[in-house]
Every structure is written in structure tokens, then in C-alpha cells.
Amino acid sequence: MNWLIVIIAGLFEIAFASCLGKVKETSGTPMYLWFGGFIVTMAISMILLVKATQTLPIGTAYAVWTGIGAVGTAIIGIVVFKDPATFWRMFFITTLIGSIIGLKAVSH
């Protein structure tokens, strides 16, 4: 159950990074709304991470959380923000996914 909480927290990390990207692109009222979304999703992500680490190893849970956020944010960057999808970027995203799965597999 706590690994599911880490995954959900990672999805909220993707959301807060995406909101931050939209803050950069907008101005006026929409910028403040995206910033509000950033604050809310960041708080939810952190609260869920704290909850999960009450029973999971902090190092593993944090690494999985940041990995989910990094991979998801990179994919959102490519799809939404038109970041380049170069061979090396995709190679290292794939390597990161493999590392997250491996770390989860060897944790007790």
C-alpha cells in the first residue's frame, strides 16, 4: 500500500513540475492560478511522501519518488513543452526507469 502512495506522490511531483512550467509560460491571473496549482500539488506530494516513509526505507522511497517525477516531467516536457526527444535523452530516461524498477525490486 505504501508503494502505491509513493507512486501517487510521484504523480503529484510531475503535476507540480508541470505547473511550474506553465507559470513560466503565462502572465497575469493565469500565472497565479498555475502557481496556486504548483503550491497545492507540491504540498500533496510531500504529505504523501512523508506518509509513505513512515514504513518504507527513506532512501529507496525518495529515490523512487524522484525517479517517477524526473521521468514523468521529462515526458511531459517532450509532449507538452516541446522539449527535444533526442536519442540520448530517451536512452537515459529508459535507464532511469530501469534503475527505479531495480531499486524497488531489491528493497525489503
CSV table of N, CA, C and O in Angstrom, one decimal:
chain,number,residue,atom,x,y,z
A,1,MET,N,0.8,-1.2,0.0
A,1,MET,CA,0.0,0.0,0.0
A,1,MET,C,0.9,1.3,0.0
A,1,MET,O,0.6,2.2,-0.7
A,2,ASN,N,2.0,1.3,0.8
A,2,ASN,CA,2.8,2.4,0.9
A,2,ASN,C,3.6,2.7,-0.4
A,2,ASN,O,3.9,3.9,-0.7
A,3,TRP,N,3.8,1.6,-1.2
A,3,TRP,CA,4.5,1.9,-2.5
A,3,TRP,C,3.5,2.6,-3.5
A,3,TRP,O,3.9,3.4,-4.3
A,4,LEU,N,2.2,2.2,-3.3
A,4,LEU,CA,1.2,2.9,-4.1
A,4,LEU,C,1.1,4.4,-3.7
A,4,LEU,O,1.0,5.3,-4.6
A,5,ILE,N,1.3,4.7,-2.5
A,5,ILE,CA,1.3,6.1,-2.0
A,5,ILE,C,2.5,6.8,-2.6
A,5,ILE,O,2.5,8.0,-3.0
A,6,VAL,N,3.7,6.1,-2.7
A,6,VAL,CA,4.9,6.7,-3.3
A,6,VAL,C,4.6,7.0,-4.8
A,6,VAL,O,5.0,8.1,-5.3
A,7,ILE,N,4.0,6.1,-5.5
A,7,ILE,CA,3.7,6.3,-6.9
A,7,ILE,C,2.7,7.5,-7.1
A,7,ILE,O,3.0,8.4,-7.9
A,8,ILE,N,1.7,7.6,-6.2
A,8,ILE,CA,0.8,8.7,-6.3
A,8,ILE,C,1.5,10.0,-6.0
A,8,ILE,O,1.3,11.1,-6.7
A,9,ALA,N,2.4,10.0,-5.0
A,9,ALA,CA,3.2,11.2,-4.7
A,9,ALA,C,4.1,11.6,-5.8
A,9,ALA,O,4.2,12.8,-6.1
A,10,GLY,N,4.6,10.6,-6.5
A,10,GLY,CA,5.4,10.9,-7.7
A,10,GLY,C,4.6,11.5,-8.8
A,10,GLY,O,5.1,12.4,-9.5
A,11,LEU,N,3.4,11.1,-9.0
A,11,LEU,CA,2.5,11.7,-10.0
A,11,LEU,C,2.2,13.1,-9.6
A,11,LEU,O,2.1,14.0,-10.5
A,12,PHE,N,2.0,13.4,-8.3
A,12,PHE,CA,1.8,14.8,-7.9
A,12,PHE,C,3.1,15.6,-8.1
A,12,PHE,O,3.1,16.8,-8.4
A,13,GLU,N,4.3,15.0,-8.0
A,13,GLU,CA,5.5,15.7,-8.3
A,13,GLU,C,5.6,16.1,-9.8
A,13,GLU,O,6.0,17.2,-10.1
A,14,ILE,N,5.1,15.2,-10.7
A,14,ILE,CA,5.0,15.5,-12.1
A,14,ILE,C,4.1,16.7,-12.3
A,14,ILE,O,4.4,17.7,-13.0
A,15,ALA,N,3.0,16.7,-11.5
A,15,ALA,CA,2.0,17.8,-11.7
A,15,ALA,C,2.6,19.1,-11.2
A,15,ALA,O,2.4,20.1,-11.8
A,16,PHE,N,3.3,19.1,-10.1
A,16,PHE,CA,3.8,20.4,-9.6
A,16,PHE,C,5.0,20.9,-10.5
A,16,PHE,O,5.1,22.1,-10.8
A,17,ALA,N,5.7,20.0,-11.1
A,17,ALA,CA,6.7,20.5,-12.1
A,17,ALA,C,6.1,21.0,-13.3
A,17,ALA,O,6.5,22.0,-13.9
A,18,SER,N,5.0,20.4,-13.8
A,18,SER,CA,4.3,20.9,-14.9
A,18,SER,C,3.6,22.2,-14.7
A,18,SER,O,3.7,23.1,-15.5
A,19,CYS,N,3.1,22.4,-13.5
A,19,CYS,CA,2.5,23.7,-13.1
A,19,CYS,C,3.6,24.8,-13.1
A,19,CYS,O,3.4,25.9,-13.6
A,20,LEU,N,4.8,24.4,-12.7
A,20,LEU,CA,5.9,25.4,-12.7
A,20,LEU,C,6.3,25.8,-14.1
A,20,LEU,O,6.5,26.9,-14.4
A,21,GLY,N,6.2,24.8,-15.0
A,21,GLY,CA,6.5,25.1,-16.4
A,21,GLY,C,5.4,26.0,-17.0
A,21,GLY,O,5.8,26.9,-17.8
A,22,LYS,N,4.2,25.9,-16.6
A,22,LYS,CA,3.1,26.7,-17.1
A,22,LYS,C,3.2,28.1,-16.5
A,22,LYS,O,2.9,29.1,-17.1
A,23,VAL,N,3.7,28.2,-15.2
A,23,VAL,CA,3.9,29.5,-14.6
A,23,VAL,C,4.9,30.3,-15.4
A,23,VAL,O,4.7,31.5,-15.7
A,24,LYS,N,5.9,29.7,-15.9
A,24,LYS,CA,7.0,30.3,-16.7
A,24,LYS,C,6.4,30.8,-18.1
A,24,LYS,O,6.8,31.9,-18.6
A,25,GLU,N,5.4,30.2,-18.6
A,25,GLU,CA,4.8,30.5,-19.9
A,25,GLU,C,3.7,31.5,-19.9
A,25,GLU,O,3.3,32.0,-20.9
A,26,THR,N,3.1,31.8,-18.7
A,26,THR,CA,2.0,32.6,-18.6
A,26,THR,C,2.2,33.9,-17.8
A,26,THR,O,3.3,34.1,-17.3
A,27,SER,N,1.3,34.8,-17.8
A,27,SER,CA,1.4,36.0,-17.0
A,27,SER,C,0.0,36.4,-16.5
A,27,SER,O,-1.0,35.8,-17.0
A,28,GLY,N,-0.1,37.3,-15.6
A,28,GLY,CA,-1.3,37.8,-15.1
A,28,GLY,C,-2.0,36.7,-14.2
A,28,GLY,O,-1.4,35.9,-13.6
A,29,THR,N,-3.4,36.7,-14.3
A,29,THR,CA,-4.2,35.8,-13.5
A,29,THR,C,-3.8,34.3,-13.8
A,29,THR,O,-3.7,33.6,-12.8
A,30,PRO,N,-3.7,33.9,-15.1
A,30,PRO,CA,-3.4,32.5,-15.3
A,30,PRO,C,-2.0,32.1,-14.6
A,30,PRO,O,-1.9,31.0,-14.1
A,31,MET,N,-1.1,33.0,-14.6
A,31,MET,CA,0.2,32.7,-13.9
A,31,MET,C,0.0,32.4,-12.4
A,31,MET,O,0.5,31.4,-11.9
A,32,TYR,N,-0.9,33.2,-11.8
A,32,TYR,CA,-1.1,33.0,-10.4
A,32,TYR,C,-1.9,31.7,-10.1
A,32,TYR,O,-1.7,31.0,-9.1
A,33,LEU,N,-2.8,31.4,-11.0
A,33,LEU,CA,-3.6,30.1,-10.9
A,33,LEU,C,-2.6,28.9,-11.0
A,33,LEU,O,-2.7,28.0,-10.3
A,34,TRP,N,-1.7,29.0,-12.0
A,34,TRP,CA,-0.8,27.9,-12.2
A,34,TRP,C,0.1,27.8,-10.9
A,34,TRP,O,0.5,26.7,-10.5
A,35,PHE,N,0.5,29.0,-10.4
A,35,PHE,CA,1.3,29.0,-9.2
A,35,PHE,C,0.6,28.4,-8.0
A,35,PHE,O,1.2,27.6,-7.2
A,36,GLY,N,-0.7,28.7,-7.9
A,36,GLY,CA,-1.5,28.1,-6.9
A,36,GLY,C,-1.6,26.5,-7.0
A,36,GLY,O,-1.5,25.8,-6.1
A,37,GLY,N,-1.7,26.1,-8.3
A,37,GLY,CA,-1.7,24.6,-8.6
A,37,GLY,C,-0.4,24.0,-8.2
A,37,GLY,O,-0.3,22.9,-7.6
A,38,PHE,N,0.7,24.8,-8.4
A,38,PHE,CA,2.1,24.3,-8.0
A,38,PHE,C,2.1,24.1,-6.5
A,38,PHE,O,2.6,23.1,-6.0
A,39,ILE,N,1.7,25.1,-5.8
A,39,ILE,CA,1.7,25.0,-4.3
A,39,ILE,C,0.9,23.8,-3.8
A,39,ILE,O,1.4,23.1,-2.9
A,40,VAL,N,-0.3,23.7,-4.3
A,40,VAL,CA,-1.2,22.6,-3.8
A,40,VAL,C,-0.6,21.3,-4.2
A,40,VAL,O,-0.6,20.4,-3.3
A,41,THR,N,-0.2,21.1,-5.4
A,41,THR,CA,0.3,19.7,-5.8
A,41,THR,C,1.6,19.4,-5.1
A,41,THR,O,1.9,18.3,-4.8
A,42,MET,N,2.4,20.4,-4.9
A,42,MET,CA,3.7,20.2,-4.1
A,42,MET,C,3.4,19.8,-2.7
A,42,MET,O,4.0,18.8,-2.2
A,43,ALA,N,2.4,20.4,-2.1
A,43,ALA,CA,2.1,20.1,-0.7
A,43,ALA,C,1.5,18.6,-0.6
A,43,ALA,O,1.9,17.8,0.3
A,44,ILE,N,0.6,18.3,-1.5
A,44,ILE,CA,0.1,16.9,-1.6
A,44,ILE,C,1.2,15.9,-1.8
A,44,ILE,O,1.2,14.9,-1.1
A,45,SER,N,2.1,16.2,-2.7
A,45,SER,CA,3.2,15.2,-3.0
A,45,SER,C,4.1,15.0,-1.7
A,45,SER,O,4.4,13.9,-1.4
A,46,MET,N,4.4,16.1,-1.1
A,46,MET,CA,5.2,16.0,0.1
A,46,MET,C,4.5,15.3,1.3
A,46,MET,O,5.1,14.4,1.9
A,47,ILE,N,3.3,15.6,1.5
A,47,ILE,CA,2.5,14.9,2.5
A,47,ILE,C,2.4,13.4,2.3
A,47,ILE,O,2.6,12.6,3.2
A,48,LEU,N,2.2,13.0,1.0
A,48,LEU,CA,2.1,11.6,0.7
A,48,LEU,C,3.5,10.9,0.9
A,48,LEU,O,3.5,9.8,1.3
A,49,LEU,N,4.5,11.6,0.5
A,49,LEU,CA,5.9,11.1,0.6
A,49,LEU,C,6.2,10.9,2.1
A,49,LEU,O,6.7,9.8,2.5
A,50,VAL,N,5.9,11.8,2.9
A,50,VAL,CA,6.1,11.7,4.4
A,50,VAL,C,5.3,10.5,4.9
A,50,VAL,O,5.8,9.7,5.7
A,51,LYS,N,4.0,10.3,4.5
A,51,LYS,CA,3.2,9.2,5.0
A,51,LYS,C,3.8,7.9,4.6
A,51,LYS,O,3.9,7.0,5.4
A,52,ALA,N,4.3,7.8,3.3
A,52,ALA,CA,4.9,6.5,2.8
A,52,ALA,C,6.2,6.2,3.6
A,52,ALA,O,6.4,5.0,3.9
A,53,THR,N,7.0,7.2,3.9
A,53,THR,CA,8.3,6.9,4.5
A,53,THR,C,8.2,6.6,6.0
A,53,THR,O,9.2,6.3,6.6
A,54,GLN,N,7.0,6.6,6.5
A,54,GLN,CA,6.8,6.1,7.9
A,54,GLN,C,7.1,4.6,8.0
A,54,GLN,O,7.4,4.2,9.1
A,55,THR,N,6.9,3.9,6.9
A,55,THR,CA,7.1,2.4,7.0
A,55,THR,C,8.1,2.0,5.9
A,55,THR,O,8.5,0.8,6.0
A,56,LEU,N,8.4,2.8,4.9
A,56,LEU,CA,9.3,2.4,3.9
A,56,LEU,C,10.7,3.0,4.2
A,56,LEU,O,10.8,4.0,4.8
A,57,PRO,N,11.8,2.3,3.6
A,57,PRO,CA,13.1,2.9,3.8
A,57,PRO,C,13.2,4.3,3.1
A,57,PRO,O,12.8,4.4,1.9
A,58,ILE,N,13.6,5.3,3.8
A,58,ILE,CA,13.6,6.7,3.2
A,58,ILE,C,14.4,6.8,1.9
A,58,ILE,O,14.0,7.4,1.0
A,59,GLY,N,15.6,6.2,1.9
A,59,GLY,CA,16.4,6.3,0.7
A,59,GLY,C,15.8,5.7,-0.5
A,59,GLY,O,15.8,6.3,-1.6
A,60,THR,N,15.2,4.5,-0.4
A,60,THR,CA,14.5,3.9,-1.5
A,60,THR,C,13.3,4.6,-1.9
A,60,THR,O,13.0,4.9,-3.1
A,61,ALA,N,12.4,5.0,-1.0
A,61,ALA,CA,11.2,5.7,-1.3
A,61,ALA,C,11.5,7.0,-1.9
A,61,ALA,O,10.8,7.4,-2.9
A,62,TYR,N,12.5,7.8,-1.4
A,62,TYR,CA,12.8,9.1,-2.0
A,62,TYR,C,13.3,8.9,-3.4
A,62,TYR,O,13.0,9.7,-4.3
A,63,ALA,N,14.2,7.9,-3.6
A,63,ALA,CA,14.8,7.7,-5.0
A,63,ALA,C,13.7,7.3,-6.0
A,63,ALA,O,13.6,7.8,-7.1
A,64,VAL,N,12.7,6.5,-5.6
A,64,VAL,CA,11.6,6.1,-6.4
A,64,VAL,C,10.7,7.3,-6.7
A,64,VAL,O,10.3,7.6,-7.9
A,65,TRP,N,10.4,8.1,-5.7
A,65,TRP,CA,9.6,9.3,-5.8
A,65,TRP,C,10.3,10.3,-6.8
A,65,TRP,O,9.6,10.8,-7.7
A,66,THR,N,11.6,10.6,-6.6
A,66,THR,CA,12.2,11.5,-7.5
A,66,THR,C,12.4,10.9,-8.9
A,66,THR,O,12.3,11.6,-9.9
A,67,GLY,N,12.6,9.6,-9.0
A,67,GLY,CA,12.7,9.0,-10.3
A,67,GLY,C,11.4,9.1,-11.1
A,67,GLY,O,11.4,9.4,-12.3
A,68,ILE,N,10.3,8.8,-10.4
A,68,ILE,CA,9.0,9.0,-11.1
A,68,ILE,C,8.8,10.4,-11.5
A,68,ILE,O,8.3,10.7,-12.7
A,69,GLY,N,9.1,11.3,-10.7
A,69,GLY,CA,9.0,12.7,-11.0
A,69,GLY,C,9.9,13.1,-12.2
A,69,GLY,O,9.5,13.9,-13.1
A,70,ALA,N,11.1,12.7,-12.2
A,70,ALA,CA,12.0,13.0,-13.2
A,70,ALA,C,11.6,12.4,-14.6
A,70,ALA,O,11.6,13.2,-15.6
A,71,VAL,N,11.3,11.2,-14.6
A,71,VAL,CA,10.8,10.6,-15.9
A,71,VAL,C,9.5,11.2,-16.3
A,71,VAL,O,9.4,11.6,-17.5
A,72,GLY,N,8.6,11.3,-15.5
A,72,GLY,CA,7.3,11.9,-15.9
A,72,GLY,C,7.4,13.4,-16.3
A,72,GLY,O,6.8,13.7,-17.3
A,73,THR,N,8.3,14.1,-15.6
A,73,THR,CA,8.5,15.5,-16.0
A,73,THR,C,9.2,15.6,-17.4
A,73,THR,O,8.9,16.5,-18.2
A,74,ALA,N,10.1,14.7,-17.6
A,74,ALA,CA,10.8,14.7,-18.9
A,74,ALA,C,9.9,14.4,-20.0
A,74,ALA,O,9.9,15.0,-21.1
A,75,ILE,N,9.0,13.4,-19.8
A,75,ILE,CA,8.0,13.0,-20.8
A,75,ILE,C,7.0,14.2,-21.1
A,75,ILE,O,6.7,14.5,-22.2
A,76,ILE,N,6.5,14.8,-20.0
A,76,ILE,CA,5.6,16.0,-20.1
A,76,ILE,C,6.4,17.1,-20.9
A,76,ILE,O,5.8,17.8,-21.7
A,77,GLY,N,7.6,17.3,-20.6
A,77,GLY,CA,8.4,18.3,-21.3
A,77,GLY,C,8.5,18.0,-22.8
A,77,GLY,O,8.3,19.0,-23.6
A,78,ILE,N,8.6,16.8,-23.1
A,78,ILE,CA,8.7,16.4,-24.6
A,78,ILE,C,7.3,16.6,-25.2
A,78,ILE,O,7.2,17.2,-26.3
A,79,VAL,N,6.3,16.1,-24.6
A,79,VAL,CA,5.0,16.1,-25.2
A,79,VAL,C,4.3,17.5,-25.1
A,79,VAL,O,3.8,17.9,-26.1
A,80,VAL,N,4.3,18.1,-24.0
A,80,VAL,CA,3.6,19.4,-23.8
A,80,VAL,C,4.4,20.6,-24.1
A,80,VAL,O,4.0,21.5,-24.8
A,81,PHE,N,5.7,20.6,-23.6
A,81,PHE,CA,6.5,21.8,-23.7
A,81,PHE,C,7.5,21.8,-24.9
A,81,PHE,O,8.3,22.6,-25.0
A,82,LYS,N,7.3,20.7,-25.7
A,82,LYS,CA,8.1,20.6,-27.0
A,82,LYS,C,9.6,20.6,-26.7
A,82,LYS,O,10.4,21.0,-27.6
A,83,ASP,N,10.1,20.0,-25.6
A,83,ASP,CA,11.5,19.7,-25.4
A,83,ASP,C,12.0,18.7,-26.4
A,83,ASP,O,11.2,17.9,-26.9
A,84,PRO,N,13.2,18.7,-26.8
A,84,PRO,CA,13.7,17.8,-27.8
A,84,PRO,C,13.7,16.4,-27.3
A,84,PRO,O,14.0,16.1,-26.1
A,85,ALA,N,13.3,15.4,-28.2
A,85,ALA,CA,13.3,14.0,-27.8
A,85,ALA,C,14.5,13.3,-28.5
A,85,ALA,O,14.3,12.5,-29.4
A,86,THR,N,15.7,13.7,-28.1
A,86,THR,CA,16.9,13.1,-28.7
A,86,THR,C,17.1,11.7,-28.3
A,86,THR,O,16.6,11.2,-27.3
A,87,PHE,N,18.0,11.0,-29.0
A,87,PHE,CA,18.3,9.6,-28.7
A,87,PHE,C,18.8,9.5,-27.3
A,87,PHE,O,18.4,8.7,-26.5
A,88,TRP,N,19.8,10.4,-26.9
A,88,TRP,CA,20.4,10.3,-25.6
A,88,TRP,C,19.4,10.6,-24.5
A,88,TRP,O,19.5,10.0,-23.4
A,89,ARG,N,18.6,11.5,-24.7
A,89,ARG,CA,17.5,11.9,-23.7
A,89,ARG,C,16.7,10.6,-23.5
A,89,ARG,O,16.4,10.2,-22.3
A,90,MET,N,16.2,10.0,-24.5
A,90,MET,CA,15.3,8.8,-24.4
A,90,MET,C,16.1,7.6,-23.8
A,90,MET,O,15.6,6.9,-23.0
A,91,PHE,N,17.4,7.5,-24.2
A,91,PHE,CA,18.2,6.5,-23.6
A,91,PHE,C,18.3,6.6,-22.1
A,91,PHE,O,18.2,5.6,-21.3
A,92,PHE,N,18.6,7.8,-21.6
A,92,PHE,CA,18.8,8.0,-20.2
A,92,PHE,C,17.5,7.9,-19.4
A,92,PHE,O,17.4,7.5,-18.3
A,93,ILE,N,16.4,8.3,-20.0
A,93,ILE,CA,15.0,8.1,-19.4
A,93,ILE,C,14.8,6.7,-19.2
A,93,ILE,O,14.3,6.2,-18.2
A,94,THR,N,15.1,5.9,-20.3
A,94,THR,CA,14.9,4.4,-20.2
A,94,THR,C,15.8,3.8,-19.1
A,94,THR,O,15.3,3.0,-18.3
A,95,THR,N,17.0,4.3,-19.0
A,95,THR,CA,17.9,3.8,-18.0
A,95,THR,C,17.4,4.1,-16.6
A,95,THR,O,17.5,3.3,-15.7
A,96,LEU,N,16.9,5.3,-16.4
A,96,LEU,CA,16.3,5.7,-15.2
A,96,LEU,C,15.1,4.9,-14.8
A,96,LEU,O,15.0,4.5,-13.6
A,97,ILE,N,14.3,4.6,-15.7
A,97,ILE,CA,13.1,3.7,-15.4
A,97,ILE,C,13.6,2.3,-15.0
A,97,ILE,O,13.1,1.8,-14.0
A,98,GLY,N,14.6,1.8,-15.7
A,98,GLY,CA,15.2,0.5,-15.2
A,98,GLY,C,15.8,0.6,-13.8
A,98,GLY,O,15.7,-0.4,-13.1
A,99,SER,N,16.4,1.7,-13.5
A,99,SER,CA,17.0,1.8,-12.2
A,99,SER,C,16.0,1.9,-11.1
A,99,SER,O,16.1,1.3,-10.0
A,100,ILE,N,14.9,2.6,-11.4
A,100,ILE,CA,13.8,2.7,-10.4
A,100,ILE,C,13.2,1.3,-10.2
A,100,ILE,O,13.0,0.9,-9.0
A,101,ILE,N,12.9,0.6,-11.2
A,101,ILE,CA,12.4,-0.8,-11.1
A,101,ILE,C,13.4,-1.7,-10.3
A,101,ILE,O,13.0,-2.4,-9.4
A,102,GLY,N,14.7,-1.6,-10.6
A,102,GLY,CA,15.7,-2.4,-9.9
A,102,GLY,C,15.8,-2.0,-8.5
A,102,GLY,O,15.9,-2.9,-7.6
A,103,LEU,N,15.7,-0.8,-8.2
A,103,LEU,CA,15.8,-0.3,-6.8
A,103,LEU,C,14.6,-0.8,-6.0
A,103,LEU,O,14.8,-1.3,-4.8
A,104,LYS,N,13.5,-0.7,-6.6
A,104,LYS,CA,12.2,-1.2,-5.9
A,104,LYS,C,12.3,-2.7,-5.7
A,104,LYS,O,12.0,-3.3,-4.7
A,105,ALA,N,12.9,-3.4,-6.7
A,105,ALA,CA,13.0,-4.9,-6.6
A,105,ALA,C,13.9,-5.4,-5.5
A,105,ALA,O,13.6,-6.4,-4.9
A,106,VAL,N,15.0,-4.7,-5.2
A,106,VAL,CA,15.9,-5.1,-4.2
A,106,VAL,C,15.7,-4.6,-2.9
A,106,VAL,O,16.4,-4.9,-1.9
A,107,SER,N,14.7,-3.7,-2.7
A,107,SER,CA,14.4,-3.2,-1.4
A,107,SER,C,13.5,-4.2,-0.6
A,107,SER,O,12.7,-4.9,-1.2
A,108,HIS,N,13.7,-4.2,0.7
A,108,HIS,CA,13.0,-5.2,1.5
A,108,HIS,C,11.6,-4.6,2.0
A,108,HIS,O,11.5,-3.7,2.6
